[in-house]
CSV table of C-alpha atoms in Angstrom, one decimal:
chain,number,residue,atom,x,y,z
I,1,MET,CA,-8.5,-8.4,2.1
I,2,ALA,CA,-7.1,-5.2,0.6
I,3,ALA,CA,-4.1,-3.4,1.9
I,4,GLY,CA,-4.3,0.3,2.6
I,5,THR,CA,-8.1,0.4,3.0
I,6,GLY,CA,-7.9,1.1,6.8
I,7,SER,CA,-5.9,3.7,8.7
I,8,TYR,CA,-2.2,3.1,9.1
I,9,GLU,CA,-1.9,2.8,12.9
I,10,TRP,CA,1.9,2.6,13.0
I,11,ARG,CA,2.7,6.1,12.0
I,12,PHE,CA,6.2,5.7,13.3
I,13,ASP,CA,8.9,6.3,10.6
I,14,SER,CA,12.2,5.0,11.9
I,15,GLY,CA,14.1,5.7,8.7
I,16,ARG,CA,14.2,2.1,7.6
I,17,VAL,CA,11.4,-0.4,6.8
I,18,CYS,CA,13.2,-3.1,8.9
I,19,LEU,CA,13.1,-0.9,12.0
I,20,ASP,CA,9.4,0.0,11.3
I,21,LEU,CA,8.7,-3.7,11.5
I,22,VAL,CA,10.5,-3.9,14.8
I,23,ALA,CA,8.3,-1.1,16.0
I,24,THR,CA,5.2,-3.2,15.6
I,25,ALA,CA,6.2,-5.4,18.6
I,26,PRO,CA,3.4,-5.7,21.1
I,27,GLN,CA,3.6,-3.4,24.1
I,28,ALA,CA,2.6,-4.9,27.5
I,29,ASP,CA,-0.8,-3.8,28.6
I,30,ARG,CA,-1.7,-3.0,32.2
I,31,ALA,CA,-2.0,-6.7,33.1
I,32,GLY,CA,1.5,-7.2,31.8
I,33,ALA,CA,0.5,-9.3,28.7
I,34,GLY,CA,0.8,-7.9,25.2
I,35,CYS,CA,-1.3,-9.0,22.3
I,36,GLU,CA,0.1,-9.4,18.8
I,37,PRO,CA,-0.7,-6.3,16.8
I,38,LEU,CA,-0.1,-7.9,13.4
I,39,ALA,CA,-2.4,-10.8,14.1
I,40,GLU,CA,-5.7,-8.9,14.1
I,41,PRO,CA,-7.6,-9.2,10.8
I,42,GLY,CA,-6.2,-6.9,8.1
I,43,ARG,CA,-3.5,-5.4,10.3
I,44,LEU,CA,-0.5,-7.0,8.5
I,45,SER,CA,-1.9,-6.0,5.2
I,46,CYS,CA,-2.3,-2.5,6.5
I,47,TRP,CA,1.2,-2.4,7.8
I,48,LEU,CA,2.6,-3.7,4.5
I,49,ALA,CA,1.0,-0.8,2.6
I,50,GLY,CA,1.7,1.8,5.3
I,51,ALA,CA,5.4,0.8,5.4
I,52,GLY,CA,5.7,1.2,1.7
I,53,LEU,CA,6.3,-2.5,0.9
I,54,VAL,CA,3.3,-2.6,-1.4
I,55,PRO,CA,1.7,0.4,-3.1
I,56,VAL,CA,-1.4,1.7,-1.3
I,57,GLY,CA,-4.4,0.1,-2.7
I,58,THR,CA,-2.6,-3.2,-3.7
I,59,ARG,CA,-4.9,-6.1,-3.1
I,60,ILE,CA,-3.3,-8.8,-0.9
I,61,VAL,CA,-5.6,-11.8,-0.9
I,62,ALA,CA,-3.3,-14.5,0.4
I,63,VAL,CA,-2.5,-13.0,3.9
I,64,ASP,CA,-3.2,-15.7,6.5
I,65,ASP,CA,-1.7,-16.9,9.8
I,66,SER,CA,1.5,-18.1,8.0
I,67,TRP,CA,2.1,-14.5,6.9
I,68,VAL,CA,1.7,-13.2,10.4
I,69,THR,CA,4.0,-16.0,11.7
I,70,GLY,CA,6.7,-15.2,9.1
I,71,PHE,CA,6.6,-11.4,9.8
I,72,VAL,CA,6.6,-12.0,13.6
I,73,GLU,CA,9.6,-14.3,13.4
I,74,LEU,CA,11.4,-11.8,11.2
I,75,ARG,CA,10.6,-9.0,13.6
I,76,GLU,CA,12.0,-11.0,16.6
I,77,CYS,CA,15.1,-11.8,14.5
I,78,LEU,CA,15.6,-8.1,13.7
I,79,GLY,CA,15.0,-7.1,17.3
I,80,GLN,CA,17.9,-9.4,18.4
I,81,LEU,CA,20.2,-8.1,15.6
I,82,VAL,CA,19.5,-4.5,16.2
I,83,ALA,CA,20.0,-4.9,20.0
I,84,ALA,CA,23.3,-6.7,19.3
I,85,ALA,CA,24.4,-3.8,17.0
I,86,LEU,CA,23.5,-1.2,19.6
I,87,GLU,CA,25.4,-3.1,22.3
I,88,GLY,CA,28.4,-4.0,20.1
I,89,ARG,CA,28.0,-7.8,20.4
I,90,ALA,CA,27.5,-10.7,18.2
I,91,ALA,CA,23.9,-11.7,17.4
I,92,GLY,CA,24.1,-15.4,17.2
I,93,PRO,CA,21.7,-17.5,15.1
I,94,ALA,CA,19.5,-14.5,14.3
I,95,LEU,CA,22.0,-13.6,11.6
I,96,GLU,CA,21.6,-16.9,9.9
I,97,THR,CA,17.9,-16.5,9.8
I,98,LEU,CA,18.2,-13.0,8.4
I,99,ASN,CA,20.6,-14.2,5.7
I,100,ALA,CA,18.3,-17.1,4.7
I,101,LEU,CA,15.3,-14.7,4.3
I,102,ALA,CA,17.3,-12.1,2.4
I,103,GLU,CA,18.3,-14.7,-0.2
I,104,GLY,CA,14.8,-14.8,-1.7
I,105,PRO,CA,13.9,-12.5,-4.6
I,106,PRO,CA,12.0,-9.4,-3.5
I,107,PRO,CA,8.8,-8.4,-5.3
I,108,GLY,CA,9.3,-7.2,-8.9
I,109,ILE,CA,8.3,-3.6,-9.4
I,110,ARG,CA,7.4,-1.5,-12.4
I,111,ALA,CA,6.4,2.1,-13.3
I,112,VAL,CA,2.9,2.6,-14.5
I,113,ARG,CA,0.7,5.6,-15.2
I,114,ASP,CA,-2.2,6.3,-12.8
I,115,GLU,CA,-5.5,7.8,-13.9
I,116,ASN,CA,-3.9,11.2,-14.0
I,117,GLY,CA,-1.0,10.1,-16.1
I,118,THR,CA,1.5,10.3,-13.3
I,119,LEU,CA,4.1,7.6,-13.0
I,120,VAL,CA,3.6,5.5,-9.9
I,121,ARG,CA,5.1,2.3,-8.6
I,122,ALA,CA,3.2,-1.0,-9.0
I,123,LEU,CA,4.1,-4.6,-8.3
I,124,SER,CA,4.7,-6.9,-11.3
I,125,THR,CA,2.7,-9.7,-9.8
I,126,ALA,CA,0.5,-10.3,-6.7
I,127,PRO,CA,2.9,-9.9,-3.7
I,128,GLY,CA,3.9,-13.2,-2.1
I,129,ARG,CA,4.9,-13.6,1.6
I,130,ASP,CA,8.4,-14.8,0.9
I,131,ALA,CA,9.1,-11.9,-1.5
I,132,LEU,CA,7.9,-9.3,1.0
I,133,LEU,CA,9.9,-11.0,3.8
I,134,ALA,CA,13.0,-10.9,1.5
I,135,ALA,CA,12.5,-7.2,0.9
I,136,VAL,CA,12.5,-6.4,4.7
I,137,ALA,CA,15.4,-8.8,5.3
I,138,ARG,CA,17.5,-7.1,2.5
I,139,ASP,CA,16.8,-3.7,4.1
I,140,ALA,CA,18.1,-5.1,7.4
I,141,VAL,CA,21.2,-6.5,5.7
I,142,ASP,CA,21.8,-3.1,4.1
I,143,LEU,CA,21.4,-1.3,7.4
I,144,LEU,CA,23.6,-3.7,9.5
I,145,THR,CA,26.4,-3.8,6.9
I,146,ASP,CA,26.6,0.0,6.4
I,147,PRO,CA,28.9,1.4,9.1
I,148,LEU,CA,27.5,4.9,8.8
I,149,ALA,CA,23.9,3.8,9.0
I,150,ARG,CA,24.6,1.4,11.9
I,151,SER,CA,26.4,4.2,13.8
I,152,ARG,CA,23.1,6.2,13.6
I,153,LEU,CA,21.0,3.6,15.3
I,154,ARG,CA,19.5,4.9,18.5
I,155,ARG,CA,17.0,3.6,21.1
I,156,CYS,CA,14.4,6.0,22.3
I,157,GLU,CA,15.0,7.6,25.7
I,158,GLY,CA,11.3,7.9,26.4
I,159,ASP,CA,9.9,6.2,29.5
I,160,SER,CA,8.8,2.7,28.6
I,161,CYS,CA,9.6,3.1,24.9
I,162,ALA,CA,11.9,0.6,23.3
I,163,ARG,CA,11.7,1.9,19.7
I,164,VAL,CA,14.8,2.1,17.6
I,165,TYR,CA,15.4,4.7,14.9
I,166,LEU,CA,18.1,6.2,12.7
I,167,ASP,CA,19.3,9.5,14.1
I,168,THR,CA,19.7,11.7,11.0
I,169,SER,CA,19.3,14.9,12.9
I,170,ARG,CA,21.9,17.7,12.7
I,171,GLY,CA,24.5,17.1,15.4
I,172,ARG,CA,23.1,13.6,16.0
I,173,ARG,CA,21.3,14.8,19.2
I,174,ARG,CA,17.9,13.2,18.7
I,175,ARG,CA,16.7,11.6,21.9
I,176,TRP,CA,13.2,10.3,21.1
I,177,CYS,CA,11.6,8.1,18.5
I,178,SER,CA,9.0,10.9,18.1
I,179,SER,CA,9.2,14.4,19.3
I,180,GLU,CA,5.4,14.5,19.1
I,181,VAL,CA,4.9,11.4,21.3
I,182,CYS,CA,7.8,10.5,23.6
I,183,GLY,CA,9.3,14.0,23.4
I,184,ASN,CA,6.0,15.6,24.4
I,185,ARG,CA,5.5,13.2,27.3
I,186,GLU,CA,9.0,14.1,28.6
I,187,ARG,CA,8.2,17.8,28.3
I,188,VAL,CA,4.9,17.4,30.1
I,189,ALA,CA,6.5,15.3,32.8
I,190,ARG,CA,9.3,17.9,33.2
I,191,HIS,CA,6.7,20.7,33.5
I,192,ARG,CA,4.7,18.8,36.1
I,193,ARG,CA,7.8,18.1,38.2
I,194,LYS,CA,8.7,21.8,38.0
I,195,ALA,CA,5.2,22.9,38.9
I,196,ALA,CA,5.1,20.4,41.9
I,197,ALA,CA,8.4,21.8,43.1
I,198,HIS,CA,7.0,25.3,43.5
């Protein structure tokens, strides 16, 4: 299966790849049960390319259920750590899991020329699951150990949205994960309430 061949469904850019992984968590459907978004065929490969972990067009042939399991476990671990950071409390065993995953070597990269002669990033070898998990885990370690970055962590204020992002806006007044999605929903709801009041 080739990464980057389909559309990148998770267009959310939190400011960090580790937070982008957290954003892939399933949302409960109307029946109250969420399905695993990364488990559908090709979806994890698509996310890996869309999040920038592998260059677009990189063939990932080894993705199987163990990859999905690994990334889902890391996502749950990151969710616990980010929640703990936002709430100012200790995260417990999730920190040990993160540190163990971060110890592995990330994928090797190199600069190569594309067909137009422009330098582009390429992986030195076919990407392995553990190397990609290590890259995301190291990003989380960098985020959680940087006081300035950690102080910019925010949870979206949108109704039924639990996404977390880095607030890099001027004045640190960003309220939503996306002005186009959650911000627009809030503006529409405010307009409807105002129209109903008249």
